[in-house]
Short mmCIF file of C-alpha atoms and ligand atoms in Angstrom, two decimals:
data_model
loop_
_atom_site.label_atom_id
_atom_site.label_comp_id
_atom_site.label_asym_id
_atom_site.label_seq_id
_atom_site.Cartn_x
_atom_site.Cartn_y
_atom_site.Cartn_z
CA UNK O 218 0.00 0.00 0.00
CA UNK O 219 1.32 3.44 -0.94
CA UNK O 220 0.10 6.52 0.95
CA UNK O 221 0.72 10.09 -0.16
CA UNK O 222 0.66 12.00 3.14
CA UNK O 223 0.22 15.72 2.47
CA UNK O 224 1.20 18.19 5.18
CA UNK O 225 2.43 21.70 5.92
CA UNK O 226 4.97 20.72 8.61
CA UNK O 227 7.22 17.80 9.57
CA UNK O 228 9.19 17.72 12.85
CA UNK O 229 12.93 17.83 12.27
CA UNK O 230 12.44 19.88 9.08
CA UNK O 231 9.86 22.54 9.95
CA UNK O 232 7.64 22.78 13.01
CA UNK O 233 4.85 25.07 14.18
CA UNK O 234 3.01 22.65 16.49
CA UNK O 235 1.62 19.17 16.94
CA UNK O 236 0.94 18.57 13.24
CA UNK O 237 4.72 18.49 12.71
CA UNK O 238 5.15 15.77 15.34
CA UNK O 239 2.34 13.72 13.77
CA UNK O 240 3.66 14.15 10.21
CA UNK O 241 7.04 12.81 11.28
CA UNK O 242 6.00 10.02 13.64
CA UNK O 243 2.93 8.57 11.89
CA UNK O 244 4.66 7.93 8.52
CA UNK O 245 7.56 6.26 10.37
CA UNK O 246 5.12 4.08 12.34
CA UNK O 247 3.23 3.22 9.13
CA UNK O 248 6.53 2.30 7.49
CA UNK O 249 7.19 -0.17 10.31
CA UNK O 250 3.82 -1.75 9.53
CA UNK O 251 4.84 -2.28 5.91
CA UNK O 252 3.12 0.75 4.36
CA UNK O 253 5.05 2.88 1.86
CA UNK O 254 4.60 6.57 2.68
CA UNK O 255 5.52 9.62 0.62
CA UNK O 256 5.19 12.76 2.75
CA UNK O 257 4.57 15.83 0.57
CA UNK O 258 5.93 19.06 2.11
CA UNK O 259 6.83 22.51 0.76
CA UNK O 260 10.61 23.02 0.58
CA UNK O 261 10.70 26.10 2.85
CA UNK O 262 13.85 28.20 2.66
CA UNK O 263 14.51 27.48 6.35
CA UNK O 264 14.74 23.73 5.76
CA UNK O 265 18.39 22.88 6.10
CA UNK O 266 19.05 19.29 5.13
CA UNK O 267 21.91 17.47 3.60
CA UNK O 268 21.35 14.37 1.60
CA UNK O 269 18.18 15.16 -0.28
CA UNK O 270 18.06 14.10 -3.90
CA UNK O 271 16.52 15.90 -6.87
CA UNK O 272 13.92 13.68 -8.52
CA UNK O 273 12.51 15.86 -11.26
CA UNK O 274 10.23 18.75 -12.08
CA UNK O 275 6.51 19.38 -12.30
CA UNK O 276 4.62 21.85 -14.48
CA UNK O 277 1.87 23.34 -12.35
CA UNK O 278 -0.92 25.47 -13.82
CA UNK O 279 -1.84 28.19 -11.34
CA UNK O 280 -3.41 31.63 -11.71
CA UNK O 281 -3.12 31.51 -15.47
CA UNK O 282 0.59 30.68 -15.47
CA UNK O 283 2.48 27.45 -15.94
CA UNK O 284 5.00 27.22 -13.09
CA UNK O 285 7.92 24.85 -12.67
CA UNK O 286 8.21 23.12 -9.30
CA UNK O 287 11.34 21.14 -8.47
CA UNK O 288 11.01 17.92 -6.48
CA UNK O 289 13.47 16.51 -3.99
CA UNK O 290 13.28 13.38 -1.88
CA UNK O 291 14.63 12.78 1.60
CA UNK O 292 14.37 9.38 3.36
CA UNK O 293 13.06 9.29 6.95
CA UNK O 294 12.45 5.55 7.40
CA UNK O 295 12.79 2.28 5.48
CA UNK O 296 9.55 2.84 3.57
CA UNK O 297 8.94 6.53 4.26
CA UNK O 298 10.42 9.57 2.57
CA UNK O 299 9.64 13.26 2.41
CA UNK O 300 8.95 14.68 -1.06
CA UNK O 301 9.90 18.36 -1.00
CA UNK O 302 8.28 20.82 -3.41
CA UNK O 303 10.64 23.69 -4.27
CA UNK O 304 9.13 26.87 -5.73
CA UNK O 305 9.46 30.55 -4.88
CA UNK O 306 5.82 30.63 -3.71
CA UNK O 307 6.60 27.93 -1.14
CA UNK O 308 9.72 29.33 0.50
CA UNK O 309 8.11 31.04 3.47
CA UNK O 310 5.29 29.47 5.51
CA UNK O 311 4.49 32.79 7.17
CA UNK O 312 4.34 34.90 4.02
CA UNK O 313 0.94 36.55 3.60
CA UNK O 314 -1.46 35.55 2.29
CA UNK O 315 -0.76 32.06 3.67
CA UNK O 316 -3.91 30.70 1.98
CA UNK O 317 -2.43 31.39 -1.47
CA UNK O 318 0.77 29.56 -0.52
CA UNK O 319 -1.16 26.43 0.38
CA UNK O 320 -3.61 26.69 -2.50
CA UNK O 321 -0.57 26.62 -4.78
CA UNK O 322 1.00 23.75 -2.83
CA UNK O 323 -2.27 21.79 -3.04
CA UNK O 324 -2.40 22.31 -6.78
CA UNK O 325 1.21 21.15 -7.07
CA UNK O 326 0.46 18.02 -5.02
CA UNK O 327 -2.66 17.23 -7.09
CA UNK O 328 -0.58 17.67 -10.26
CA UNK O 329 2.11 15.37 -8.88
CA UNK O 330 -0.55 12.79 -8.04
CA UNK O 331 -2.05 12.88 -11.53
CA UNK O 332 1.35 12.67 -13.27
CA UNK O 333 2.29 9.79 -11.02
CA UNK O 334 -0.98 8.05 -11.88
CA UNK O 335 -0.40 8.54 -15.60
CA UNK O 336 3.23 7.36 -15.38
CA UNK O 337 1.96 4.30 -13.49
CA UNK O 338 5.07 3.85 -11.36
CA UNK O 339 4.66 3.28 -7.66
CA UNK O 340 0.91 4.00 -7.81
CA UNK O 341 -0.67 5.85 -4.92
CA UNK O 342 -3.57 4.09 -3.19
CA UNK O 343 -4.43 6.65 -0.52
CA UNK O 344 -4.04 10.43 -0.43
CA UNK O 345 -4.06 11.53 3.19
CA UNK O 346 -4.39 15.30 3.70
CA UNK O 347 -4.06 17.31 6.89
CA UNK O 348 -5.94 20.43 7.99
CA UNK O 349 -7.11 23.30 5.79
CA UNK O 350 -3.66 23.78 4.25
CA UNK O 351 -4.01 20.72 2.01
CA UNK O 352 -7.74 20.05 2.28
CA UNK O 353 -8.53 21.05 -1.28
CA UNK O 354 -6.34 18.26 -2.72
CA UNK O 355 -9.14 15.61 -2.75
CA UNK O 356 -11.39 18.02 -4.67
CA UNK O 357 -8.65 18.79 -7.20
CA UNK O 358 -7.83 15.11 -7.68
CA UNK O 359 -11.50 14.32 -8.12
CA UNK O 360 -11.80 17.01 -10.79
CA UNK O 361 -8.70 15.82 -12.65
CA UNK O 362 -9.93 12.24 -12.46
CA UNK O 363 -13.21 13.27 -14.05
CA UNK O 364 -11.31 14.75 -16.96
CA UNK O 365 -9.07 11.72 -17.28
CA UNK O 366 -11.73 9.06 -16.92
CA UNK O 367 -14.75 10.91 -18.22
CA UNK O 368 -16.68 9.84 -15.15
CA UNK O 369 -19.03 12.00 -13.12
CA UNK O 370 -17.91 10.78 -9.70
CA UNK O 371 -15.57 12.87 -7.64
CA UNK O 372 -13.48 9.92 -6.49
CA UNK O 373 -13.12 8.04 -9.73
CA UNK O 374 -9.79 6.52 -10.62
CA UNK O 375 -9.50 4.19 -7.65
CA UNK O 376 -7.62 6.42 -5.24
CA UNK O 377 -9.15 6.97 -1.81
CA UNK O 378 -8.77 10.21 0.09
CA UNK O 379 -8.57 10.98 3.80
CA UNK O 380 -8.69 14.37 5.47
CA UNK O 381 -7.50 14.63 9.05
CA UNK O 382 -8.65 17.54 11.18
CA UNK O 383 -5.97 18.59 13.63
CA UNK O 384 -7.70 21.86 14.45
CA UNK O 385 -11.06 23.03 13.24
CA UNK O 386 -10.47 26.60 14.33
CA UNK O 387 -8.48 27.31 11.19
CA UNK O 388 -10.44 26.78 8.01
CA UNK O 389 -8.45 28.43 5.22
CA UNK O 390 -11.12 30.88 4.13
CA UNK O 391 -10.17 32.50 0.83
CA UNK O 392 -11.55 34.86 -1.76
CA UNK O 393 -13.39 33.03 -4.50
CA UNK O 394 -10.70 34.06 -7.00
CA UNK O 395 -8.42 31.41 -5.45
CA UNK O 396 -10.71 28.77 -6.99
CA UNK O 397 -10.04 30.32 -10.38
CA UNK O 398 -6.31 30.27 -9.64
CA UNK O 399 -6.64 26.55 -8.92
CA UNK O 400 -8.34 26.08 -12.28
CA UNK O 401 -11.33 24.41 -10.62
CA UNK O 402 -14.99 25.09 -11.44
CA UNK O 403 -16.67 27.42 -8.95
CA UNK O 404 -19.83 25.30 -8.99
CA UNK O 405 -18.33 22.51 -6.89
CA UNK O 406 -17.45 24.84 -3.99
CA UNK O 407 -19.67 26.22 -1.25
CA UNK O 408 -19.44 29.96 -1.83
CA UNK O 409 -20.52 32.29 0.95
CA UNK O 410 -21.48 35.86 0.02
CA UNK O 411 -20.81 38.67 2.49
CA UNK O 412 -21.68 42.04 0.98
CA UNK O 413 -19.76 42.20 -2.26
CA UNK O 414 -17.25 39.57 -1.13
CA UNK O 415 -17.49 35.91 -2.06
CA UNK O 416 -15.54 33.52 0.15
CA UNK O 417 -14.76 29.83 0.19
CA UNK O 418 -13.42 27.56 2.94
CA UNK O 419 -10.69 25.23 1.68
CA UNK O 420 -11.23 22.97 4.69
CA UNK O 421 -14.92 22.62 3.92
CA UNK O 422 -14.10 21.52 0.41
CA UNK O 423 -11.96 18.67 1.80
CA UNK O 424 -14.60 17.69 4.35
CA UNK O 425 -17.14 17.40 1.57
CA UNK O 426 -14.98 15.51 -0.92
CA UNK O 427 -12.70 13.20 1.07
CA UNK O 428 -13.81 9.59 1.39
CA UNK O 429 -13.30 9.71 5.12
CA UNK O 430 -12.76 12.45 7.71
CA UNK O 431 -10.57 11.60 10.64
CA UNK O 432 -9.72 13.63 13.66
CA UNK O 433 -7.10 13.14 16.30
CA UNK O 434 -9.06 11.82 19.28
CA UNK O 435 -12.36 9.96 19.76
CA UNK O 436 -13.64 12.65 22.16
CA UNK O 437 -13.00 15.48 19.66
CA UNK O 438 -14.71 13.41 16.94
CA UNK O 439 -17.79 13.29 19.18
CA UNK O 440 -17.58 16.99 20.01
CA UNK O 441 -17.44 18.11 16.40
CA UNK O 442 -20.25 15.85 15.25
CA UNK O 443 -22.50 16.63 18.19
CA UNK O 444 -22.92 20.20 19.23
CA UNK O 445 -19.53 21.89 19.35
CA UNK O 446 -17.60 23.54 16.50
CA UNK O 447 -20.64 23.29 14.32
CA UNK O 448 -20.60 26.93 13.08
CA UNK O 449 -20.27 27.25 9.31
CA UNK O 450 -19.38 23.58 8.91
CA UNK O 451 -22.36 22.29 10.88
CA UNK O 452 -24.30 21.06 7.87
CA UNK O 453 -21.31 19.12 6.52
CA UNK O 454 -20.82 17.31 9.82
CA UNK O 455 -24.55 16.65 10.09
CA UNK O 456 -24.56 15.10 6.60
CA UNK O 457 -21.30 13.20 6.89
CA UNK O 458 -21.15 12.28 10.58
CA UNK O 459 -20.88 8.57 9.76
CA UNK O 460 -17.67 9.39 7.85
CA UNK O 461 -15.99 10.97 10.90
CA UNK O 462 -13.53 8.74 12.77
CA UNK O 463 -11.47 9.67 15.84
CA UNK O 464 -8.00 8.10 16.08
CA UNK O 465 -5.89 9.22 19.00
CA UNK O 466 -2.49 10.68 18.17
CA UNK O 467 0.55 9.07 19.67
CA UNK O 468 3.93 10.58 20.45
CA UNK O 469 7.28 9.55 19.04
CA UNK O 470 8.57 7.69 22.08
CA UNK O 471 12.10 7.64 20.65
CA UNK O 472 12.27 11.38 20.29
CA UNK O 473 10.44 12.08 23.56
CA UNK O 474 12.43 9.92 25.93
CA UNK O 475 13.87 11.33 29.18
CA UNK O 476 16.41 8.50 29.34
CA UNK O 477 18.19 9.65 26.18
CA UNK O 478 17.11 13.23 25.58
CA UNK O 479 20.25 15.12 24.52
CA UNK O 480 18.73 18.43 25.71
CA UNK O 481 18.77 17.26 29.33
CA UNK O 482 21.82 17.80 31.55
CA UNK O 483 20.55 14.80 33.52
CA UNK O 484 18.74 12.00 31.73
CA UNK O 485 16.60 9.61 33.75
CA UNK O 486 14.29 6.64 33.48
CA UNK O 487 11.33 5.62 35.63
CA UNK O 488 13.50 4.02 38.30
CA UNK O 489 15.55 7.22 38.82
CA UNK O 490 12.82 9.69 38.01
CA UNK O 491 12.94 11.75 41.21
CA UNK O 492 16.74 12.12 41.22
CA UNK O 493 16.67 13.11 37.56
CA UNK O 494 13.83 15.54 37.95
CA UNK O 495 15.35 17.19 41.03
CA UNK O 496 18.47 17.95 39.01
CA UNK O 497 16.46 19.11 36.00
CA UNK O 498 14.28 21.35 38.19
CA UNK O 499 17.45 23.12 39.29
CA UNK O 500 18.57 23.46 35.66
CA UNK O 501 15.15 24.80 34.65
CA UNK O 502 15.10 27.38 37.43
CA UNK O 503 18.59 28.53 36.48
CA UNK O 504 17.60 28.77 32.81
CA UNK O 505 14.51 30.86 33.57
CA UNK O 506 15.82 32.97 36.47
CA UNK O 507 13.58 31.49 39.18
CA UNK O 508 15.01 30.95 42.69
CA UNK O 509 15.12 27.55 44.40
CA UNK O 510 12.75 26.60 47.21
CA UNK O 511 10.44 23.87 48.46
CA UNK O 512 7.58 24.61 46.07
CA UNK O 513 6.40 22.76 42.97
CA UNK O 514 6.94 24.09 39.46
CA UNK O 515 4.13 24.09 36.91
CA UNK O 516 5.16 24.10 33.23
CA UNK O 517 3.26 25.35 30.17
CA UNK O 518 4.51 24.89 26.59
CA UNK O 519 2.26 25.93 23.76
CA UNK O 520 0.94 28.51 21.40
CA UNK O 521 -0.10 31.71 23.17
CA UNK O 522 -3.59 31.43 21.75
CA UNK O 523 -6.30 32.50 24.20
CA UNK O 524 -9.03 31.25 21.87
CA UNK O 525 -7.81 27.69 22.36
CA UNK O 526 -5.01 27.07 24.80
CA UNK O 527 -6.47 28.47 28.04
CA UNK O 528 -3.58 30.84 28.66
CA UNK O 529 -6.13 33.47 29.74
CA UNK O 530 -7.28 31.02 32.43
CA UNK O 531 -3.71 30.54 33.59
CA UNK O 532 -3.26 34.29 34.05
CA UNK O 533 -6.58 34.63 35.87
CA UNK O 534 -5.73 31.63 38.05
CA UNK O 535 -2.40 33.26 39.01
CA UNK O 536 -4.34 36.46 39.81
CA UNK O 537 -6.73 34.57 42.10
CA UNK O 538 -4.26 32.13 43.63
CA UNK O 539 -1.04 34.09 44.13
CA UNK O 540 1.99 31.88 43.61
CA UNK O 541 4.55 33.45 45.99
CA UNK O 542 5.59 30.86 48.55
CA UNK O 543 3.18 28.26 47.13
CA UNK O 544 4.26 27.36 43.61
CA UNK O 545 6.21 28.58 40.58
CA UNK O 546 5.24 28.53 36.94
CA UNK O 547 7.32 28.52 33.76
CA UNK O 548 5.58 29.44 30.52
CA UNK O 549 7.12 28.98 27.07
CA UNK O 550 5.28 30.10 23.99
CA UNK O 551 4.69 32.53 21.23
CA UNK O 552 1.55 33.82 19.59
CA UNK O 553 -1.02 36.50 20.27
CA UNK O 554 0.81 39.77 21.00
CA UNK O 555 -1.54 41.32 23.56
CA UNK O 556 -1.48 38.16 25.69
CA UNK O 557 2.32 38.01 25.42
CA UNK O 558 2.46 41.53 26.88
CA UNK O 559 0.08 40.56 29.70
CA UNK O 560 2.30 37.58 30.51
CA UNK O 561 5.38 39.80 30.59
CA UNK O 562 3.54 42.09 33.07
CA UNK O 563 2.64 39.10 35.21
CA UNK O 564 6.34 38.26 35.46
CA UNK O 565 6.98 41.82 36.73
CA UNK O 566 4.29 41.29 39.39
CA UNK O 567 5.63 37.88 40.54
CA UNK O 568 9.32 37.83 39.54
CA UNK O 569 10.20 35.10 42.04
CA UNK O 570 7.39 32.80 40.94
CA UNK O 571 6.49 33.34 37.29
CA UNK O 572 8.81 33.02 34.27
CA UNK O 573 7.72 33.63 30.69
CA UNK O 574 9.97 32.86 27.74
CA UNK O 575 8.50 34.33 24.61
CA UNK O 576 9.61 32.23 21.64
CA UNK O 577 9.79 28.83 20.04
CA UNK O 578 12.59 26.89 21.68
CA UNK O 579 12.66 23.11 21.45
CA UNK O 580 15.57 22.71 23.89
CA UNK O 581 13.89 24.78 26.57
CA UNK O 582 10.60 22.95 25.94
CA UNK O 583 12.37 19.69 26.73
CA UNK O 584 13.85 21.18 29.92
CA UNK O 585 10.36 22.26 30.97
CA UNK O 586 8.92 18.79 30.39
CA UNK O 587 11.73 17.33 32.50
CA UNK O 588 12.18 20.01 35.17
CA UNK O 589 8.56 20.79 36.05
CA UNK O 590 6.56 18.85 38.61
CA UNK O 591 3.19 19.54 36.99
CA UNK O 592 2.17 20.58 33.49
CA UNK O 593 -0.79 22.83 32.63
CA UNK O 594 -3.01 22.22 29.60
CA UNK O 595 -6.22 24.10 30.46
CA UNK O 596 -7.46 24.34 26.85
CA UNK O 597 -10.88 25.63 25.89
CA UNK O 598 -10.85 22.90 23.25
CA UNK O 599 -8.08 20.47 22.31
CA UNK O 600 -8.40 18.12 19.32
CA UNK O 601 -5.73 15.85 20.81
CA UNK O 602 -2.89 17.72 22.46
CA UNK O 603 0.55 16.18 22.62
CA UNK O 604 2.08 18.14 25.47
CA UNK O 605 0.15 16.32 28.22
CA UNK O 606 1.37 12.97 26.84
CA UNK O 607 4.96 14.19 26.55
CA UNK O 608 4.76 15.56 30.11
CA UNK O 609 3.58 12.20 31.47
CA UNK O 610 6.44 10.43 29.68
CA UNK O 611 8.84 12.80 31.47
CA UNK O 612 7.24 12.07 34.88
CA UNK O 613 5.46 15.43 34.98
CA UNK O 614 1.86 15.33 36.12
CA UNK O 615 -0.65 17.04 33.82
CA UNK O 616 -3.41 19.36 35.01
CA UNK O 617 -5.86 19.48 32.12
CA UNK O 618 -9.36 20.52 31.20
CA UNK O 619 -11.77 17.73 30.29
CA UNK O 620 -12.05 18.29 26.55
CA UNK O 621 -11.08 16.45 23.35
CA UNK O 622 -7.88 14.46 23.52
CA UNK O 623 -7.11 15.72 27.02
CA UNK O 624 -10.19 13.86 28.26
CA UNK O 625 -9.05 10.76 26.35
CA UNK O 626 -5.50 10.70 27.72
CA UNK O 627 -5.53 11.89 31.35
CA UNK O 628 -7.32 10.04 34.16
CA UNK O 629 -8.34 12.27 37.03
CA UNK O 630 -6.47 11.48 40.27
CA UNK O 631 -4.76 8.54 38.55
CA UNK O 632 -2.40 10.02 35.95
CA UNK O 633 -3.19 13.70 36.43
CA UNK O 634 -5.77 16.25 37.52
CA UNK O 635 -8.76 16.98 35.37
CA UNK O 636 -11.23 19.88 35.68
CA UNK O 637 -14.38 20.47 33.70
CA UNK O 638 -15.66 24.02 33.75
CA UNK O 639 -13.71 26.59 31.71
CA UNK O 640 -13.23 28.91 34.67
CA UNK O 641 -10.25 30.18 36.67
CA UNK O 642 -11.84 28.81 39.85
CA UNK O 643 -11.94 25.26 38.44
CA UNK O 644 -8.34 25.54 37.29
CA UNK O 645 -7.25 26.84 40.70
CA UNK O 646 -9.06 23.95 42.41
CA UNK O 647 -7.27 21.44 40.17
CA UNK O 648 -3.91 23.14 40.78
CA UNK O 649 -4.54 23.00 44.54
CA UNK O 650 -5.41 19.30 44.32
CA UNK O 651 -2.18 18.74 42.40
CA UNK O 652 -0.13 20.68 44.94
CA UNK O 653 -1.71 18.73 47.78
CA UNK O 654 -0.81 15.43 46.09
CA UNK O 655 2.72 16.69 45.43
CA UNK O 656 3.07 17.37 49.15
CA UNK O 657 2.17 13.73 49.85
CA UNK O 658 5.16 11.80 48.42
CA UNK O 659 3.61 8.32 48.47
CA UNK O 660 0.60 9.51 46.53
CA UNK O 661 2.73 11.53 44.13
CA UNK O 662 5.08 8.66 43.35
CA UNK O 663 2.18 6.47 42.23
CA UNK O 664 0.71 9.17 39.96
CA UNK O 665 4.10 9.93 38.37
CA UNK O 666 4.83 6.25 37.68
CA UNK O 667 1.38 5.57 36.24
CA UNK O 668 1.87 8.43 33.78
CA UNK O 669 5.35 7.26 32.80
CA UNK O 670 4.08 3.73 32.21
CA UNK O 671 1.13 4.76 30.03
CA UNK O 672 1.58 3.68 26.42
CA UNK O 673 1.27 6.69 24.11
CA UNK O 674 3.39 5.19 21.33
CA UNK O 675 2.18 5.43 17.73
CA UNK O 676 2.08 1.68 17.25
CA UNK O 677 -1.59 1.20 18.15
CA UNK O 678 -2.86 4.31 16.36
CA UNK O 679 -0.82 3.60 13.22
CA UNK O 680 -2.47 0.17 13.15
CA UNK O 681 -5.87 1.86 13.26
CA UNK O 682 -4.90 4.05 10.27
CA UNK O 683 -3.81 0.93 8.36
CA UNK O 684 -7.18 -0.70 9.13
CA UNK O 685 -8.94 2.45 7.94
CA UNK O 686 -6.93 2.60 4.70
CA UNK O 687 -7.64 -1.10 4.09
CA UNK O 688 -11.36 -0.66 4.68
CA UNK O 689 -11.39 2.23 2.18
CA UNK O 690 -9.62 0.14 -0.43
CA UNK O 691 -12.03 -2.74 0.17
P1 ADP C 280 -0.84 22.43 18.80
O1 ADP C 280 -2.30 22.76 18.95
O2 ADP C 280 -0.01 23.66 18.83
O3 ADP C 280 -0.54 21.55 17.65
P2 ADP C 280 0.00 20.16 20.44
O4 ADP C 280 -0.09 19.93 21.91
O5 ADP C 280 -0.69 19.17 19.57
O6 ADP C 280 -0.49 21.64 20.15
O7 ADP C 280 1.53 20.15 19.99
C1 ADP C 280 2.42 21.13 20.34
C2 ADP C 280 3.84 20.70 19.96
O8 ADP C 280 4.59 21.89 19.70
C3 ADP C 280 4.55 19.97 21.07
O9 ADP C 280 5.56 19.14 20.52
C4 ADP C 280 5.21 21.12 21.85
O10 ADP C 280 6.33 20.69 22.58
C5 ADP C 280 5.59 22.04 20.71
N1 ADP C 280 5.64 23.48 21.07
C6 ADP C 280 4.59 24.32 21.18
N2 ADP C 280 5.01 25.56 21.48
C7 ADP C 280 6.36 25.49 21.57
C8 ADP C 280 7.38 26.45 21.85
N3 ADP C 280 7.09 27.72 22.11
N4 ADP C 280 8.67 26.04 21.84
C9 ADP C 280 8.97 24.73 21.58
N5 ADP C 280 8.05 23.79 21.31
C10 ADP C 280 6.77 24.15 21.30
#
């Protein structure tokens, strides 16, 4: 079986968040199960790799021009390789408008797929797209297939398509002219008129056309098909709810391993977890300017995105439950500017207890996972969330809100502390319960070990993807 896995980020090459971890680890896990995976990724200018090989060129029709895209391949596992698409439109992920960048990338991927199909070598059985960035690929393939095969069905030509939702908040809403740039007929898109403007959601197009819609935890699959996140996509989910499948993400247990993490001054395994973490707590405090003392440290690593990640709750919780003498908190993240400023002010108010590092820093993130006692993930919604699983693997006890993948991965009082209501009071209560447990070493030991022993490897979930692919192919 050959899967074309289409993504905007791959850990080790280019990372914004959890999608990068998934796009690296899942193809490797699939490869171990005997599946051949080609991971399609833009060749951003910041990608610095040696050992990639040029494998040809593509002619891509976009916005009335015929553009040449160069292709390079880079192996990541026995049966998995990254296929990099080099073109001046694809050099910078952040370049505005980002939607045009990924519309072009999607067209390039669809073109690659069709040329590959025509050439007949190493045929692709499944096209697996991720989030709005690449969601229009199934529609484009369906259209090209119609032309090739003269059939009226969108999914003619044998290939099956999968769209995975990693985050429904971002939908890739574009001006209708982008459809013209793609060379697709406007009639197959859901066009929304607002005043004189006509807009289209690239994600919606994928949700309508893909053979199956997956999302990254069973709980989030339920949430999006029941009442939550319905908004402008509500009718699609209502119509296609039997096509929505939740498969929990895993983590790459080789990369996230406290016993051989090169970023840690002191590595440790479960049998030496408290010695290792004591040392790493000291290192973390030194790195973030916090003083020592007999109080627990809470960590937070994530996008500073108050609409999702609950960072507003964290600040309100600190305001209600002052940390001095009770606990410390280290926050690493980047994102919404106003919230970043508020966090910086909070540090001025509690300089001995609160540290905020504004940026994306993988090494520091690893020190936080290792050096904290507890880890906060108080998200408003969380499709899966990887940080709570990574934290548990590092012996750090998560305090999470009961939503999406957080609800699926953390057991209250057993592997972490779970609260329900999205309110500072509920978060404070959970933090106090965690602190109380931390002060009771026998209780704490059991919680830490249970978390470290939990199996969050990709093996099981990759097997579920293989089953899904097989069921699609009949
Ligand atoms: P997201 O919604 O951002 O995808 P996830 O929990 O699924 O959230 O994944 C986040 C991933 O990104 C984790 O690997 C986490 O360690 C990493 N990460 C997030 N923010 C930062 C940061 N500021 N510095 C380093 N790593 C980060």
